[in-house]
């Protein structure tokens, strides 16, 4: 006995474009899922990078300052031109540059570290940094919207432009982890127009498949860039608990700071003792 579904499949199979249409639909959905995964990871990397700089940036800055002072102390003791050159190069790397406030996201100005940054170095309580990743609810809302409103599902240019503008707003809300705005966008999309997709000619379907393949290749390059970045590597080491990883790195940096401070103090004390002996 033949079922209605089988009869429909048989009817579809009779059309020359049927297999191409199924391939295009499958490729579109696969691309959307892949793009959602890449965008999710991009947001995670961006937020983790910001958090990494907020929590550890002052420690890195302190280490660089101590390294420069150690080289300067060694040069003062040895008088060696090579030591002086190394010290000058280290100090030059720390010289202020235009827009330093923007580059350091407000953690340092011409007078030095801001109070919150100093508090981090001394283990004092500070304002909690921003989230590492959007919440699970924000992720769910984002995925649902991306699947429904993705521009790649549009066949007409006007509809594609509408979807691109809408998805830009969705991406911005997701990057902020704004669940309320994502819910508003979901309601807005549900009320908006939805164009029906008409049948496609074989030539258009082939062109569509080629474009989807090119888009997937570009997304693959972006994904590899994110994964190969320093922050991407760190996130892959502790995907479920990045805060713990930052704490471990911070502890290691604090140990290095203490070691450098001890080394610098020994150099300065030795220099003063040498000066008193000569006197």
C-alpha angles and dihedrals in degrees: 000000000000117000123217089247092054091048089052092049089049090051091050092048090056091063113085092223096048097095091045092050091052090048091050093049092049092047092048093052092045091051092049092051090048092048091050090053093048093047091048091053092045090055090047091051092047094049093042090050090053092047091046091055094045095051102033105023094087091050092051089048091050091051092051091049092049092048090053092048091048091053090048091051091049091049091050090053098043102035087210112153090219090055090049091051092051090049092049092049091050092049092047090057089059095049114123116261130197114280095017091149091059093043092052094041093239099308097116140025136176090289095055136257121358117242094261091053091048090049090056091055092052096043092245120150113272137178109288113258122241121283119280095220139006115267124266090254091053090050092051093049091047094050093048092050094045091052094048102038104031112141091226089070092063121096098184123066094228092053092046091054090050091051094046091054091047095047090050088060091045091052092049092051091047092050088056092044089234104166094177093055092046089054090050090050091050090053091046092052092048090056096044129093119279118199119217117238114238127206116286129220118241093250091054091048092052090049089048093052091049092051091048090052091051091048091050090051091053091049089050090055091050091048091052091049090053093046093047094049119102092247091046091054090050093050091051090054092059110013094159099043112024091156090065090052091052090050091052093048090046091053090051091050091049089053090052091048091053091049092050091048090052091048092048093048090052092050093048093046090048092050092050091048091050090050092051091049092053091048 
